[in-house]
PDB file of C-alpha atoms in Angstrom:
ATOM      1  CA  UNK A  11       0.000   0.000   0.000  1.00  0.00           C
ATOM      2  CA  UNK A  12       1.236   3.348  -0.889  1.00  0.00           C
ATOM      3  CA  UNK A  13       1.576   5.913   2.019  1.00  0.00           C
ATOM      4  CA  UNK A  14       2.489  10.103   2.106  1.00  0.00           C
ATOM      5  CA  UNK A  15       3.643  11.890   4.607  1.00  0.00           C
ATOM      6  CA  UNK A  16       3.653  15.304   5.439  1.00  0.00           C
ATOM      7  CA  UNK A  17       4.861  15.907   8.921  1.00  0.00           C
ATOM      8  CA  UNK A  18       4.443  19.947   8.957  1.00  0.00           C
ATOM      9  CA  UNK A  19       0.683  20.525  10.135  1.00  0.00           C
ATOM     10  CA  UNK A  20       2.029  24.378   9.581  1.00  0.00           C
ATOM     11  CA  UNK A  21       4.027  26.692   8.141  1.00  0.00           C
ATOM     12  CA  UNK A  22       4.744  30.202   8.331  1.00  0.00           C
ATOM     13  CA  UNK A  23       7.179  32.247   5.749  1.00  0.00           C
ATOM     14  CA  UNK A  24       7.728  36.120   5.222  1.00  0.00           C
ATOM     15  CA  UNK A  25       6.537  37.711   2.174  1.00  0.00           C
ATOM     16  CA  UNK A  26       9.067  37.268  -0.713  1.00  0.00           C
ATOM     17  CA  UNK A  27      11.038  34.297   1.261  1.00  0.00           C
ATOM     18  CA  UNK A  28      11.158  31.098   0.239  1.00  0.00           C
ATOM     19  CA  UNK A  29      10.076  28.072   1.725  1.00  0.00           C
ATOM     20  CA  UNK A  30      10.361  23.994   1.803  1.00  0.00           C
ATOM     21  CA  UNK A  31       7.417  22.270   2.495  1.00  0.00           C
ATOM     22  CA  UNK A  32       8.297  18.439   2.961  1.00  0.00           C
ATOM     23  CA  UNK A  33       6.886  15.055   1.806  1.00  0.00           C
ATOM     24  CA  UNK A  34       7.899  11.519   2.292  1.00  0.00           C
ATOM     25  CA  UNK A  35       6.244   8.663   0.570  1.00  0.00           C
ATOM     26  CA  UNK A  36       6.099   5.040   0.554  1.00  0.00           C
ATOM     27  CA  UNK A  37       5.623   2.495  -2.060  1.00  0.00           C
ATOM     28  CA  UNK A  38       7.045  -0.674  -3.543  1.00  0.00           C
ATOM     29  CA  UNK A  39       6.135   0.444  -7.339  1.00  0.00           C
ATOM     30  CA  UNK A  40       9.576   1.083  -9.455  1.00  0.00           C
ATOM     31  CA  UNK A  41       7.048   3.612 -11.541  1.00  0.00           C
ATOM     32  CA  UNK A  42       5.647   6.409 -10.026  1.00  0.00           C
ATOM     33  CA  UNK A  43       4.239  10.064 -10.082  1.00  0.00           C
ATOM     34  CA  UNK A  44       4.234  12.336  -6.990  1.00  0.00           C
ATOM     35  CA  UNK A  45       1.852  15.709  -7.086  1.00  0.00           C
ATOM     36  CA  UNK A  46       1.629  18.525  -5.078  1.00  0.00           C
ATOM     37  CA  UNK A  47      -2.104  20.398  -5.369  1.00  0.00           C
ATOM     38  CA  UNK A  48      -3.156  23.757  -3.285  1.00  0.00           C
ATOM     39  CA  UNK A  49      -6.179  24.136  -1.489  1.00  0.00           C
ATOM     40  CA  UNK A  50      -7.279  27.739  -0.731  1.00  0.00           C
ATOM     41  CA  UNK A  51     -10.469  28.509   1.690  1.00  0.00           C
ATOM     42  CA  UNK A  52     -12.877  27.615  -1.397  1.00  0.00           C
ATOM     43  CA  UNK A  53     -11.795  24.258  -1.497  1.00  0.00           C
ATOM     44  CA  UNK A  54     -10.949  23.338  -4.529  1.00  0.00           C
ATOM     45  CA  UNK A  55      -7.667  21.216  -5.021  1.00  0.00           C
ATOM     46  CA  UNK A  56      -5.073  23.007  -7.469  1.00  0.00           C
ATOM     47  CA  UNK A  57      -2.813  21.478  -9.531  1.00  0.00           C
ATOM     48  CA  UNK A  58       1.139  22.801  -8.756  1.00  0.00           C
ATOM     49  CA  UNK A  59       3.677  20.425  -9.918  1.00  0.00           C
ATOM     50  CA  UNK A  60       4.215  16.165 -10.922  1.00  0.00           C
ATOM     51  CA  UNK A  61       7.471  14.341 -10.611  1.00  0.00           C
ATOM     52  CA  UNK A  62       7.805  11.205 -12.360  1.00  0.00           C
ATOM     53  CA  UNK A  63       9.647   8.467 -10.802  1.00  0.00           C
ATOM     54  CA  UNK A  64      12.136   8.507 -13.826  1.00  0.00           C
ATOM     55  CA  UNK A  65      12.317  11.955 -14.417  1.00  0.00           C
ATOM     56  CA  UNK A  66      15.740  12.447 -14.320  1.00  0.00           C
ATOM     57  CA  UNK A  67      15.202  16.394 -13.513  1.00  0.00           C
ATOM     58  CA  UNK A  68      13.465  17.937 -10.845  1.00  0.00           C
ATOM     59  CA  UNK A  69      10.331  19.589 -12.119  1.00  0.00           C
ATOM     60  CA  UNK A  70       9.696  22.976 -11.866  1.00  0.00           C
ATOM     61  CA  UNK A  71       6.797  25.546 -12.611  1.00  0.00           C
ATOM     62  CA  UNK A  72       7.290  29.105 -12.562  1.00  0.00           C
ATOM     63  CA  UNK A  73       7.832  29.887  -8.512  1.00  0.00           C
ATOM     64  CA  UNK A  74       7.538  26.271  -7.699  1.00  0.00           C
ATOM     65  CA  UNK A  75      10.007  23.570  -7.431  1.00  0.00           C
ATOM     66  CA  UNK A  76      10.108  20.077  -6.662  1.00  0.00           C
ATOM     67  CA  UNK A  77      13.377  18.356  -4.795  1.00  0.00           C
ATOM     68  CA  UNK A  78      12.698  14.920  -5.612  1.00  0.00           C
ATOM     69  CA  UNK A  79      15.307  12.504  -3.711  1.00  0.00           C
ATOM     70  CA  UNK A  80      14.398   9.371  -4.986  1.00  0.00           C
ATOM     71  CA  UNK A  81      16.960   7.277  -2.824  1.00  0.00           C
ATOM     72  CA  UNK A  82      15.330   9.014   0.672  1.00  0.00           C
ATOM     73  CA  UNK A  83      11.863   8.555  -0.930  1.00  0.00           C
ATOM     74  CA  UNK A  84      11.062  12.418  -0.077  1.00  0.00           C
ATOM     75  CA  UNK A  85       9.274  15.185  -2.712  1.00  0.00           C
ATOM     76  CA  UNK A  86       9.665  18.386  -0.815  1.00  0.00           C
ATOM     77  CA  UNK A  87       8.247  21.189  -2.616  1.00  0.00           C
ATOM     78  CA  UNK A  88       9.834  24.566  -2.732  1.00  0.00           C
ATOM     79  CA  UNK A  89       7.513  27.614  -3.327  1.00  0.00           C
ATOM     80  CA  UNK A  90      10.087  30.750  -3.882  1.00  0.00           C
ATOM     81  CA  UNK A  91       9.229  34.447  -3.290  1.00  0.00           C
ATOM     82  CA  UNK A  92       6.032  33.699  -1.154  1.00  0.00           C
ATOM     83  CA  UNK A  93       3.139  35.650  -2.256  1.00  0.00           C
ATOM     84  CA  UNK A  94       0.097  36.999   0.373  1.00  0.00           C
ATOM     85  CA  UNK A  95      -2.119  34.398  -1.764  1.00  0.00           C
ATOM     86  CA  UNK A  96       0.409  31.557  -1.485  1.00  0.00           C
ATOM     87  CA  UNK A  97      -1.513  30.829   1.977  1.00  0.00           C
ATOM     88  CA  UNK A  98      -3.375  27.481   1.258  1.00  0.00           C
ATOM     89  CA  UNK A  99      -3.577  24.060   2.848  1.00  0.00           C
ATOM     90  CA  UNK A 100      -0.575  22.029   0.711  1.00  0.00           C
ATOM     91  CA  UNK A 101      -1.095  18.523  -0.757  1.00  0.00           C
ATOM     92  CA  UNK A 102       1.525  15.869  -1.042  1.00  0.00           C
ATOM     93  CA  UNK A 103      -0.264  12.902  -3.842  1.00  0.00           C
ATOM     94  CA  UNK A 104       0.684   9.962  -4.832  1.00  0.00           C
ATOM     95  CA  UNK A 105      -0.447   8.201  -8.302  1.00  0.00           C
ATOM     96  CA  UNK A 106      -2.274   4.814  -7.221  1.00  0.00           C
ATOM     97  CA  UNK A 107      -2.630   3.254 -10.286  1.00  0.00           C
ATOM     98  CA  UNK A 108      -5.376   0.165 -11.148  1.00  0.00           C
ATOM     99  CA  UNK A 109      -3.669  -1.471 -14.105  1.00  0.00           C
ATOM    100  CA  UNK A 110      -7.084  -3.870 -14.321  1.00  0.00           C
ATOM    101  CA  UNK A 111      -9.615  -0.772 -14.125  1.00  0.00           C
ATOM    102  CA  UNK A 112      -7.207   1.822 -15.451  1.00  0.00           C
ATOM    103  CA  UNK A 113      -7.685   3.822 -12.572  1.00  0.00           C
ATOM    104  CA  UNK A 114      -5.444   6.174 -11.916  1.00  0.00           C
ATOM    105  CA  UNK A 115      -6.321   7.660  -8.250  1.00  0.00           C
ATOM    106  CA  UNK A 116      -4.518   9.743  -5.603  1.00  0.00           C
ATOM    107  CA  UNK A 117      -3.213   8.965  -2.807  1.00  0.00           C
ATOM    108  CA  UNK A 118      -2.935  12.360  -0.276  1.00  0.00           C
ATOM    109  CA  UNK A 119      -0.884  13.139   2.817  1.00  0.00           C
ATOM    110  CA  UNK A 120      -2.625  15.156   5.759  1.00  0.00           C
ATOM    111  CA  UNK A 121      -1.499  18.434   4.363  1.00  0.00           C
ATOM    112  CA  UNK A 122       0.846  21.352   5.316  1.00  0.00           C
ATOM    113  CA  UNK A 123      -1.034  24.935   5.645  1.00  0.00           C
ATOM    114  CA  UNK A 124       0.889  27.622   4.407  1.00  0.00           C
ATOM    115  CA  UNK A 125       0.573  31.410   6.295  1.00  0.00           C
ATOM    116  CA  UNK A 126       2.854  33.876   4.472  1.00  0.00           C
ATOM    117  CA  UNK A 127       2.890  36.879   6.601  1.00  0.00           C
ATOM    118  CA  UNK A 128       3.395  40.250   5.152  1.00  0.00           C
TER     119      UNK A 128
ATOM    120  CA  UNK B   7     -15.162  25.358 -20.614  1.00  0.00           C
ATOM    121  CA  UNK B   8     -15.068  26.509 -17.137  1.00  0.00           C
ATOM    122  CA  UNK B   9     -13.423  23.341 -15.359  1.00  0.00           C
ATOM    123  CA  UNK B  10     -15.066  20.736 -13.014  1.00  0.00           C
ATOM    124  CA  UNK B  11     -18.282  22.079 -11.609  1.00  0.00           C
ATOM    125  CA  UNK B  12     -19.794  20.515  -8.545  1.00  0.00           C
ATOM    126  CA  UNK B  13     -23.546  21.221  -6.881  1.00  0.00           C
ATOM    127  CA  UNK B  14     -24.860  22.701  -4.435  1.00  0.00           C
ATOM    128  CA  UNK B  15     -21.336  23.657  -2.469  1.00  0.00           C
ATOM    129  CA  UNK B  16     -22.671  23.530   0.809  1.00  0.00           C
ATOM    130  CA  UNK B  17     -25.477  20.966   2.068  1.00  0.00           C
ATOM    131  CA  UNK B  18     -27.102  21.720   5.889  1.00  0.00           C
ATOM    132  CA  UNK B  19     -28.908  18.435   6.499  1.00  0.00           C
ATOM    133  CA  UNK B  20     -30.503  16.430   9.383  1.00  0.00           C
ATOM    134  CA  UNK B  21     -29.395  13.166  10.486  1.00  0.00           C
ATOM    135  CA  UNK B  22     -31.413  10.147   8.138  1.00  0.00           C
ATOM    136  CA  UNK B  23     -32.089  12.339   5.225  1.00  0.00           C
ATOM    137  CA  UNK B  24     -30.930  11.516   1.827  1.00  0.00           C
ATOM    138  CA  UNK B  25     -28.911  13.978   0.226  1.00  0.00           C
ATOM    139  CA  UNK B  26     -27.445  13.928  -3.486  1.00  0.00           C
ATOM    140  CA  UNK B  27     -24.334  15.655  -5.122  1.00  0.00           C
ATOM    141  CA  UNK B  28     -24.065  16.734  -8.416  1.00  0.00           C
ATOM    142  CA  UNK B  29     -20.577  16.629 -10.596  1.00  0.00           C
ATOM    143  CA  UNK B  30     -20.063  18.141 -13.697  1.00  0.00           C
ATOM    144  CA  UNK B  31     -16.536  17.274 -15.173  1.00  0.00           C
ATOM    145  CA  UNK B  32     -14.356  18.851 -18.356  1.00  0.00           C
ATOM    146  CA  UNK B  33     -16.340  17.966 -21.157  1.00  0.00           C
ATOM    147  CA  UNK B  34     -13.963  15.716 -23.030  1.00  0.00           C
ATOM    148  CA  UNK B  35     -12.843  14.122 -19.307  1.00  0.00           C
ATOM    149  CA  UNK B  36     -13.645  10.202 -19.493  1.00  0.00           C
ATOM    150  CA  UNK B  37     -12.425   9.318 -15.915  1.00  0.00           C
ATOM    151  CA  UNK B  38     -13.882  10.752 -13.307  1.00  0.00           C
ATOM    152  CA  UNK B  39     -13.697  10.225  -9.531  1.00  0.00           C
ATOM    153  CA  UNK B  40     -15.462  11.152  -6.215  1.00  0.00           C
ATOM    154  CA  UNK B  41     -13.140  11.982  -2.908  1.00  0.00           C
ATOM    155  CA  UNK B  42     -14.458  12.855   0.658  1.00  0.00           C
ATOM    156  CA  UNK B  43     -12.458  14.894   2.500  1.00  0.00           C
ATOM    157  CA  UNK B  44     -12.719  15.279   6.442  1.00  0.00           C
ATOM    158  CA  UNK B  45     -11.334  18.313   8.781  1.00  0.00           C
ATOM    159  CA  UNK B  46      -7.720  18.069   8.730  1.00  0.00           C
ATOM    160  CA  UNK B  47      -6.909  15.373   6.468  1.00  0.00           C
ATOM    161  CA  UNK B  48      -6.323  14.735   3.008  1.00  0.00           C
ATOM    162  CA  UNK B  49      -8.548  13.285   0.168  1.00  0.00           C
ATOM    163  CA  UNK B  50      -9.408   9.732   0.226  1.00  0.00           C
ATOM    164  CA  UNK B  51     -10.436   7.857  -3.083  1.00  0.00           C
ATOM    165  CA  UNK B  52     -14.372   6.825  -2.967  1.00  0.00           C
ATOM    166  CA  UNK B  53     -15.131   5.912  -6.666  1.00  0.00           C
ATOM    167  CA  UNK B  54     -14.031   5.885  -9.943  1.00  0.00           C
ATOM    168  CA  UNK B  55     -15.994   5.750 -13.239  1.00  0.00           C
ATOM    169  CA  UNK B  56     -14.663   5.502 -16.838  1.00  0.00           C
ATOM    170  CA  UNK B  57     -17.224   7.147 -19.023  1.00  0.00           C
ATOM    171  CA  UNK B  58     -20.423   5.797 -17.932  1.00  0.00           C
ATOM    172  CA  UNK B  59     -18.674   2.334 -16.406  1.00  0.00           C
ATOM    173  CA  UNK B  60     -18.511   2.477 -12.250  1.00  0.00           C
ATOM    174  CA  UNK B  61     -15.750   0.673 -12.209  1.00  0.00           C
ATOM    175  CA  UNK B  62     -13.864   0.761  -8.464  1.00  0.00           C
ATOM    176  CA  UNK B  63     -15.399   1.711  -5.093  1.00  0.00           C
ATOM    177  CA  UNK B  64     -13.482   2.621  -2.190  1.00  0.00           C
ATOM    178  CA  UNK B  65     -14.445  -0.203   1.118  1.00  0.00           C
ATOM    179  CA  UNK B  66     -14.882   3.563   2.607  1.00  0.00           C
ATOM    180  CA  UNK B  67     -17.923   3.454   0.021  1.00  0.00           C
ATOM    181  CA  UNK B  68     -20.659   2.092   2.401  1.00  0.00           C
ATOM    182  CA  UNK B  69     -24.298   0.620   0.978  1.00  0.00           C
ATOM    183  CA  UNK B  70     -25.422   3.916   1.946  1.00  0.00           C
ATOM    184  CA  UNK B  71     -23.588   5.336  -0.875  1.00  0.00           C
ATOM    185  CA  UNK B  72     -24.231   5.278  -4.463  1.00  0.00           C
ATOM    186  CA  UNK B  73     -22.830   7.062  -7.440  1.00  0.00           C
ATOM    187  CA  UNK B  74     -23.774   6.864 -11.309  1.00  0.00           C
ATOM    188  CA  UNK B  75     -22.452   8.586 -14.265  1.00  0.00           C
ATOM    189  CA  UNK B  76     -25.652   8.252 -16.704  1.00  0.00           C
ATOM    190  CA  UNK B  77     -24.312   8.839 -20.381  1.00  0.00           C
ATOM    191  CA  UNK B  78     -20.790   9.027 -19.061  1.00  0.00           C
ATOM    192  CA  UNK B  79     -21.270  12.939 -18.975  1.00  0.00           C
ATOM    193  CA  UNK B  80     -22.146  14.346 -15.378  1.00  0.00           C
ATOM    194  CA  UNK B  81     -22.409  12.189 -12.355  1.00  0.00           C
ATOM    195  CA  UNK B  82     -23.983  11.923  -8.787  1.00  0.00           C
ATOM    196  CA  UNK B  83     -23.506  10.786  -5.488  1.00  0.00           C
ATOM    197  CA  UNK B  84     -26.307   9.645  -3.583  1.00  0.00           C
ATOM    198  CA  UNK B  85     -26.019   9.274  -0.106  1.00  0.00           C
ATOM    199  CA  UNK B  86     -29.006   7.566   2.346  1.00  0.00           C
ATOM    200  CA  UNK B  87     -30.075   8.002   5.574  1.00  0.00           C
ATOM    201  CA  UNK B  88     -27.074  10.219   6.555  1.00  0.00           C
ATOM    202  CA  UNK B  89     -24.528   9.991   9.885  1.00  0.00           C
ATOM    203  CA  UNK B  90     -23.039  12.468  11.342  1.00  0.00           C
ATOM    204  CA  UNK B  91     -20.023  10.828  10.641  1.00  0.00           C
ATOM    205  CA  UNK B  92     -20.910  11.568   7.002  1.00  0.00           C
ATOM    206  CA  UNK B  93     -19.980  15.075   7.591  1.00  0.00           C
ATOM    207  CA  UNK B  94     -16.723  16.084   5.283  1.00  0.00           C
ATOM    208  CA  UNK B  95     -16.358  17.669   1.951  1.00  0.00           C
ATOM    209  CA  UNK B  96     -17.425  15.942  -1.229  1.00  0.00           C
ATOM    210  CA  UNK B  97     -14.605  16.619  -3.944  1.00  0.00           C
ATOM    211  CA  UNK B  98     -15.170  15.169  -7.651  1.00  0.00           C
ATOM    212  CA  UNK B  99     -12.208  15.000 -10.193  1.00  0.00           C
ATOM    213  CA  UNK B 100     -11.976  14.362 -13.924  1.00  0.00           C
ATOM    214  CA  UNK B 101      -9.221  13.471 -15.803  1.00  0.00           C
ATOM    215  CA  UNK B 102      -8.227  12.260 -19.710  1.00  0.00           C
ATOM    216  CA  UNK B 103      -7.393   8.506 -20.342  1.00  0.00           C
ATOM    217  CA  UNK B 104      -4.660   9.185 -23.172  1.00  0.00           C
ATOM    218  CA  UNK B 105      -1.112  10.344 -22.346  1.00  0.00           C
ATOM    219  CA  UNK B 106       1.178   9.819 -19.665  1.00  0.00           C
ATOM    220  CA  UNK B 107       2.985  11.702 -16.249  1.00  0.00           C
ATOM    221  CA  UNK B 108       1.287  15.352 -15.786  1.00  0.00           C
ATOM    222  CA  UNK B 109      -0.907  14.438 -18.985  1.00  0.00           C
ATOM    223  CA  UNK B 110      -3.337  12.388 -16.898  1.00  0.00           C
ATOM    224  CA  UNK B 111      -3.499  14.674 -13.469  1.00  0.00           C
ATOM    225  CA  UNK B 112      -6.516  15.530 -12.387  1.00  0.00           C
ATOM    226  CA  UNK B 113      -8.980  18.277 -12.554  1.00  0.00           C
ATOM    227  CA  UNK B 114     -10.903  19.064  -9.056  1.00  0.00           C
ATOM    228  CA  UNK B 115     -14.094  20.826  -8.839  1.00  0.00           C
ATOM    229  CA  UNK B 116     -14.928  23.403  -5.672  1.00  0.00           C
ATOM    230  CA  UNK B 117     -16.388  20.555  -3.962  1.00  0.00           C
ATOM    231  CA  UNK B 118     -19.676  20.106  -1.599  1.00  0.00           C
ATOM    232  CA  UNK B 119     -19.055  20.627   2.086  1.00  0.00           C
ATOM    233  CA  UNK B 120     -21.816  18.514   3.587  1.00  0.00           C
ATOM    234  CA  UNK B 121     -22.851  18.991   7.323  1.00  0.00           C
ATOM    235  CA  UNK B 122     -24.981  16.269   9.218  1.00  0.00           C
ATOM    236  CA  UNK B 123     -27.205  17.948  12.424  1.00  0.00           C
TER     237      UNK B 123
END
């Protein structure tokens, strides 16, 4: 069974500082895909980033960044130059693939929230 | 197209009532899932539906529960005789079968926050 872990319940970060918000997983596939979504007060889950397993770059998108470290089984995602509206609840996912169904679920961690203070 | 739309987004409702959710995904979308998320934790899988085919539930899926995807365009979530425990948010996702890594991630809608008195 596949497992995340986020061990930050929160997180605070000045205004234009950058910050690491960590994520362990668990699983025994060899192929994988990791996500990190946002979650602001209206609850809707949005997509940031996706590391594949054999991606032999970390991914990054715009002022987000993911430090994949595939031997320590962690996906910490790095938001730089925090923004006011950067404050959100932060998902760790993990791909949980069906290969009989095709489904392609998610597996979450319990979430980091984010307060960037001005 | 606007993205995944999900109705009402907040349900009041007394304990034993039936309640239904209503998910409208990207149009060209052919997977589509239902998540319930509960205070402080993150989204667990309920169901999963490839056009109009239910084809996984979740064991957190009781006989309570039922979802359909008529057509394989919109779908719904039934649930019976409601719990308090039933209390969470009700998050639907779509996605696209073809292509790989990022290609397949998933589209969320708002959600439904459901309360149980």
């Amino acid at each position: 069974a596949q497992k995340i872990t986020q061990t930050q319940p929160g997180m605070f970060v000045q205004e234009k500082e950058a910050v690491t918000l960590d994520c362990t997983y668990d699983t025994s596939d060899q192929s994988y895909g990791l996500f990190w979504y946002k979650q602001p007060s209206s609850g809707e889950m949005i997509f940031l980033i996706y590391q594949g397993s054999y991606d032999e770059q970390n991914a990054t998108e715009g002022r987000y960044s993911l430090n994949f470290q595939k031997a320590r089984k962690s996906a910490n995602l790095v938001i730089s130059a925090s923004q006011l509206g950067d404050s959100a609840m932060y998902f760790c996912a993990m791909r949980d693939v069906r290969m009989d169904t095709g489904r392609r679920a998610l597996t979450f961690g319990s979430g980091t929230r984010l307060q960037v203070q001005p | 197209d606007t993205g995944v739309s999900q109705n009402p987004r907040h349900k009041i409702t007394k304990r034993g009532q039936n309640v239904t959710f209503r998910c409208d995904p990207i149009s060209e979308h052919n997977r589509l899932y239902w998540y319930r998320q509960t205070l402080g934790q993150g989204p667990e899988f309920l169901t999963y539906f490839q056009n109009e085919a239910q084809l996984e539930k979740s064991r957190l899926l009781s006989d309570r529960f039922s979802a359909e995807r008529p057509k394989g365009s919109f779908s719904t979530l039934e649930i019976q005789r409601t719990e308090q425990g039933d209390s969470a948010m009700y998050l639907c996702a779509s996605s696209l079968t073809r292509g790989t890594g990022r290609r397949t991630e998933a589209f969320f809608g708002q959600g439904t926050r459901l309360t149980v008195v």
